[in-house]
XYZ file of C-alpha atoms in Angstrom:
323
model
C 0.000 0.000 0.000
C 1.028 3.462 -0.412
C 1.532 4.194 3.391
C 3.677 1.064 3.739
C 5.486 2.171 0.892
C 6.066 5.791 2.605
C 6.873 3.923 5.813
C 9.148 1.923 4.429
C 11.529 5.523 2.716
C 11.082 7.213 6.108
C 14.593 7.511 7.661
C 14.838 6.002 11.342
C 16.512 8.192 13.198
C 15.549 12.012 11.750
C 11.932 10.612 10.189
C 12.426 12.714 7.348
C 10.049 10.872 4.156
C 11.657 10.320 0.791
C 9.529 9.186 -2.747
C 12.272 6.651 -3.169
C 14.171 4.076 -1.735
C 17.268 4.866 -3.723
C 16.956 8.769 -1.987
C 16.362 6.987 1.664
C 20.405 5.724 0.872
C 21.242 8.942 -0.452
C 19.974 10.561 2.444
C 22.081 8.062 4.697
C 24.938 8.132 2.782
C 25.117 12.623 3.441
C 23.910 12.615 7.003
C 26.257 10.352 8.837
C 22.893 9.692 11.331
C 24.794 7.815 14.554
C 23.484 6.864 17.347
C 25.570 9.698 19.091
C 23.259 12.521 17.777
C 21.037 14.499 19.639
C 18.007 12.844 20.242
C 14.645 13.287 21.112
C 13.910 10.895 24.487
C 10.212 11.488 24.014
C 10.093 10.353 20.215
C 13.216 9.530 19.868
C 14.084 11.977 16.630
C 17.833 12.461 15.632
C 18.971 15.907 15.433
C 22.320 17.037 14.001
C 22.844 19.184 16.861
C 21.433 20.794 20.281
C 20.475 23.797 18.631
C 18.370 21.331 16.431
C 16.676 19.535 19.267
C 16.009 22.975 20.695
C 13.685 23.735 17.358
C 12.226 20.801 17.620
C 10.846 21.237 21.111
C 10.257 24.663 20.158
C 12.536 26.981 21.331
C 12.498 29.512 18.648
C 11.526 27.388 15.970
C 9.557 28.263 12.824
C 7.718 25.079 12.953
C 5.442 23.995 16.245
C 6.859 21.085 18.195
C 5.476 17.672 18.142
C 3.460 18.444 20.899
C 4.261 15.012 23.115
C 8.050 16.469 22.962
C 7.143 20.040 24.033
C 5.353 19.109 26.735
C 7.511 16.372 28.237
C 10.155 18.967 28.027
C 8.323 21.474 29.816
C 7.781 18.887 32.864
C 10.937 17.376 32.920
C 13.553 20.091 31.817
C 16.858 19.689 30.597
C 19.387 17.425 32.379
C 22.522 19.718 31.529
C 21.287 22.749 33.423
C 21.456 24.660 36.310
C 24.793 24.888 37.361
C 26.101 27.770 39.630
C 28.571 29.928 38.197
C 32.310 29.358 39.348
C 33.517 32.466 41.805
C 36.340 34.327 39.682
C 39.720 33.110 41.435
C 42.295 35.001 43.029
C 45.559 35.520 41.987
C 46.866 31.406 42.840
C 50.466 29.878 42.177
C 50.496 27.492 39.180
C 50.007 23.609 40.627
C 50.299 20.077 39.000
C 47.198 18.934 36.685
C 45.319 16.455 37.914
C 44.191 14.010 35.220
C 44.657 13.954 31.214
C 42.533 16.641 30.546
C 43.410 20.417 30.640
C 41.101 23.866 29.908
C 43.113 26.597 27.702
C 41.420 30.316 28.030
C 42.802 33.712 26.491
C 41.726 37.236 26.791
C 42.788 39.554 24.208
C 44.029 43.140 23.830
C 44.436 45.117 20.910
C 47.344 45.664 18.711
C 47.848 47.219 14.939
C 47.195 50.830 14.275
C 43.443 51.089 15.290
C 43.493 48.259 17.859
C 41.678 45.359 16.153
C 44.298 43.168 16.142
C 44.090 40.794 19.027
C 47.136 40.109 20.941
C 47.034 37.532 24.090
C 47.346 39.460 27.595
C 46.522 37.067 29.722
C 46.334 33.466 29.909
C 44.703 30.401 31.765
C 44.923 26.908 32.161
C 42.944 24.499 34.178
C 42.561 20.956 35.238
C 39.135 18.995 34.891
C 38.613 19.788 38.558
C 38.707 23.379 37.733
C 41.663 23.671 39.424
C 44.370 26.463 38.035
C 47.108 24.872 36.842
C 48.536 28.327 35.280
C 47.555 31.351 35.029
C 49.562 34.760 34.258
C 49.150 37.794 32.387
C 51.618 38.144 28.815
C 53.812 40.708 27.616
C 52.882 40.643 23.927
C 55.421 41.608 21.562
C 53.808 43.659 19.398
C 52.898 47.151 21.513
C 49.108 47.226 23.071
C 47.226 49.877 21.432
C 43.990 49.324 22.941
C 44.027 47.438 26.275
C 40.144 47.053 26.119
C 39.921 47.934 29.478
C 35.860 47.549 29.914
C 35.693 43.363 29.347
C 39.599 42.873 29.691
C 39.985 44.448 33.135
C 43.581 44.826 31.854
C 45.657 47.894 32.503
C 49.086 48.910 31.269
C 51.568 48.033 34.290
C 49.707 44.620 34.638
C 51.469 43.515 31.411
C 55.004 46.086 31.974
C 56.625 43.325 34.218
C 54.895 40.282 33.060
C 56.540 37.364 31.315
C 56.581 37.322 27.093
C 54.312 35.520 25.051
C 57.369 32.861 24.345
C 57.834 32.350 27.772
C 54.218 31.948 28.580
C 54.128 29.217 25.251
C 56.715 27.347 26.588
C 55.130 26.991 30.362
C 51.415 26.299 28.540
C 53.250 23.829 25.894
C 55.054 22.158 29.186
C 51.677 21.553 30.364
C 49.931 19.700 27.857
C 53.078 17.674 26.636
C 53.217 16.504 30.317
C 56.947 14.965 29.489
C 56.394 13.627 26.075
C 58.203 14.999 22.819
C 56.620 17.330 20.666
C 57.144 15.242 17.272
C 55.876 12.171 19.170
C 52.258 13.120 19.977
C 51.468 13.468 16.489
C 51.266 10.163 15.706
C 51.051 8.686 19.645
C 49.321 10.673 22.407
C 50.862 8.748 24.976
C 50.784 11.117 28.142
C 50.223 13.922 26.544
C 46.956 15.686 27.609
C 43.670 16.417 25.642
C 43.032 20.220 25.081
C 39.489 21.794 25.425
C 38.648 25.289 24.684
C 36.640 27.769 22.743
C 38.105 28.565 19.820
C 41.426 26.915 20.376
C 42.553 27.838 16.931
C 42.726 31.158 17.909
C 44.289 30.669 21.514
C 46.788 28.948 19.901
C 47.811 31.029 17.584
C 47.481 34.128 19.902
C 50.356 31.889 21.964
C 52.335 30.949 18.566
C 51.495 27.425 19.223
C 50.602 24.237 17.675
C 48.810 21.148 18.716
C 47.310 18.193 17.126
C 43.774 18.424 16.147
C 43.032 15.148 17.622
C 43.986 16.318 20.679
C 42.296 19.265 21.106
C 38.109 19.156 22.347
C 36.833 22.920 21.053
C 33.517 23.876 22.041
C 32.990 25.959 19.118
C 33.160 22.752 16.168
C 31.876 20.019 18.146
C 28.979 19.082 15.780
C 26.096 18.821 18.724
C 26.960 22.311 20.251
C 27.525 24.292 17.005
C 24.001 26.194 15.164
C 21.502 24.788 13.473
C 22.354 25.097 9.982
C 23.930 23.607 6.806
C 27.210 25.149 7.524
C 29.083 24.881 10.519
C 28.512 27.809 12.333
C 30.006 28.164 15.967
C 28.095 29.845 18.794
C 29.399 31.733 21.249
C 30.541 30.766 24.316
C 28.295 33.096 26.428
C 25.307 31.624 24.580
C 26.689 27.659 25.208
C 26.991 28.417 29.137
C 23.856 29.803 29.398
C 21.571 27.650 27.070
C 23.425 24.178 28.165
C 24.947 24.587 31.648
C 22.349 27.627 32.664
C 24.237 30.344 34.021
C 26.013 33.465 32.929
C 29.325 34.220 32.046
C 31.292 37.248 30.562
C 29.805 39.777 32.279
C 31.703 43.087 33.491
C 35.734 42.418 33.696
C 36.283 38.682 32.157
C 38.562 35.918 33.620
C 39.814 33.671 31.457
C 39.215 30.946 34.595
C 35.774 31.857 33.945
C 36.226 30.525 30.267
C 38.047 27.772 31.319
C 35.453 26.146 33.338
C 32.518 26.717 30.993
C 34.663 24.821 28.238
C 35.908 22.104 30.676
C 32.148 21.606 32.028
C 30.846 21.635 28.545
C 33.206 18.695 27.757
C 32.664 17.063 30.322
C 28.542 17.152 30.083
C 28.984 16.122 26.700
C 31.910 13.338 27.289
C 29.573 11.964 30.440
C 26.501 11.395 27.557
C 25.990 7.515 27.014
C 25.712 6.438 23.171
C 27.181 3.367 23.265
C 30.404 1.894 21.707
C 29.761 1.997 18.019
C 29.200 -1.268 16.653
C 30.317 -0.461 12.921
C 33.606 0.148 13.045
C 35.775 3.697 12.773
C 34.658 7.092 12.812
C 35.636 9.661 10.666
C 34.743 11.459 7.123
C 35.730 8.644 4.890
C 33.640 6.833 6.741
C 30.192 6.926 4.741
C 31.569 5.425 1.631
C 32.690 2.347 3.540
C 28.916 1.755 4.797
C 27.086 2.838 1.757
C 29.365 1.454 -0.996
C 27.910 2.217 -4.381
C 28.563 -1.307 -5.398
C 25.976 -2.551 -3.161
C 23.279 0.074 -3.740
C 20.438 -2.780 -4.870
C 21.312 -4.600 -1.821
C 21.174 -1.241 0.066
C 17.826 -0.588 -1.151
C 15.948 -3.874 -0.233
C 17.312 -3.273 3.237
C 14.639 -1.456 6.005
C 15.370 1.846 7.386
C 16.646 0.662 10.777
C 19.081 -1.598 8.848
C 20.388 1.237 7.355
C 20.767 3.572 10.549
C 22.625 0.460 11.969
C 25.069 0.522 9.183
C 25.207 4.654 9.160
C 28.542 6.253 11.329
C 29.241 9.759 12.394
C 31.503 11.867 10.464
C 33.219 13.420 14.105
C 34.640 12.037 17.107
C 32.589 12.095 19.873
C 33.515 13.169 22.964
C 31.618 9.872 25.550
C 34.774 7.599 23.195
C 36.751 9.571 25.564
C 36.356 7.454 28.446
């Protein structure tokens, strides 16, 4: 019958209906549907991302929510909120990380001619008991042409003594090495600890540093906390803490601590989320091909949707493989 027929194209984990059979595998061979997406625990619907499953119980969404979903989610609320907001340290003497997992935060000040150009004045680094680990403010060596007093709380004779940004990348790198050799953690972690931040890429580079990207955890790519949208678009800190964990952050004079521990808690909220081991093998971009060969289309298309969602793997790493 037609309904069995429409039942039959309807993808299992983001019900989305297709004409065809041959666009159902299509479909599965572009989405990369795992079973460590987003999902629904009412019905159970896949969603690329948080921001996703947010629409989908109707929070902001052009389209009304199932209403079963919205209303289960109005009773029950979210599991990662309501945390209290971390008291802004003072000044502490850099101690031993505890455990394989470190927090990197920045703040910025301005360089160039009109001050745009960020420059790293001070700098953060804490262990997954939000613990500091280091923390110091950085002579830059270009000069500081706007110190962005207002969000930096930054003023000239707090940088005048303080140690250069090559001093401070050689403490930071010390950290996250923890003993190993650079040119051996790119193939082999060994004790070398994971990185999580927001927006490493740029914390890095503010620092003049490198690390491997399979190291590093950023906040700002990981597929289930970036926006809803066909291109990978990053949302802001600020926004993260207060949608996901449920307090504020960045308010008045910033602490890069205060960075820090959103990132770490983030990570570790996502990391503590149960998907199960994948039973299909690898993870990675390449990985679609391997489970929807062309070769095998016919045989793809006499299979039933759950087959297929059972053969599907994610295109990231996800963060629960941690542990």
């Amino acid at each position: 019958s037609s309904s069995d027929a429409h039942s039959r194209n309807k993808c299992a984990a983001c019900y989305r209906q297709f004409n065809r059979m041959e666009h159902l595998v299509e479909h599965m061979r572009a989405s990369h549907h795992s079973p460590h997406e987003p999902r629904c625990g009412v019905c159970g619907k896949h969603c690329r991302s948080l921001d996703a499953l947010r629409d989908h119980l109707g929070f902001g969404a052009s389209l009304p929510p199932k209403p079963a979903c919205a209303t289960a989610f109005a009773a029950k609320g979210c599991p990662l909120c309501h945390l209290s907001r971390p008291p802004v340290p003072s000044r502490a003497m850099p101690r031993v990380a505890v455990g394989g997992v470190v927090a990197l935060g920045c703040k910025m000040v301005g360089g160039g001619s009109d001050g745009t150009l960020d420059v790293c004045g001070r700098v953060c680094v804490i262990d997954e008991n939000e613990t500091i680990v280091f923390e110091n403010f950085v002579r830059p060596l270009l000069p500081v042409t706007h110190y962005r007093y207002e969000t930096t709380g930054i003023r000239p004779e707090y940088l005048r003594d303080a140690p250069t940004v090559k001093t401070v990348q050689r403490q930071v790198e010390d950290i996250l090495l923890n003993g190993e050799q650079p040119w051996k953690i790119r193939s082999s972690r060994g004790a070398a600890r994971l990185l999580v931040g927001h927006g490493l890429e740029h914390d890095l580079n503010a620092l003049g540093m490198d690390y491997p990207a399979y190291l590093k955890r950023d906040t700002a790519e990981y597929p289930p906390l970036v926006k809803t949208s066909a291109r990978l678009m990053s949302n802001s800190l600020r926004f993260l803490t207060q949608s996901c964990l449920g307090y504020e952050i960045q308010t008045g004079h910033q602490h890069p601590y205060e960075d820090c521990v959103a990132a770490m808690r983030l990570y570790k909220r996502m990391r503590a989320m149960r998907h199960g081991q994948p039973k299909n093998g690898g993870e990675g971009d390449g990985c679609a091909a391997v489970a929807f060969p062309a070769r095998r289309q016919r045989e793809l298309e006499r299979m039933s949707p759950e087959e297929l969602l059972s053969m599907s793997k994610p295109d990231y790493h996800c963060w629960c493989l941690d542990d």
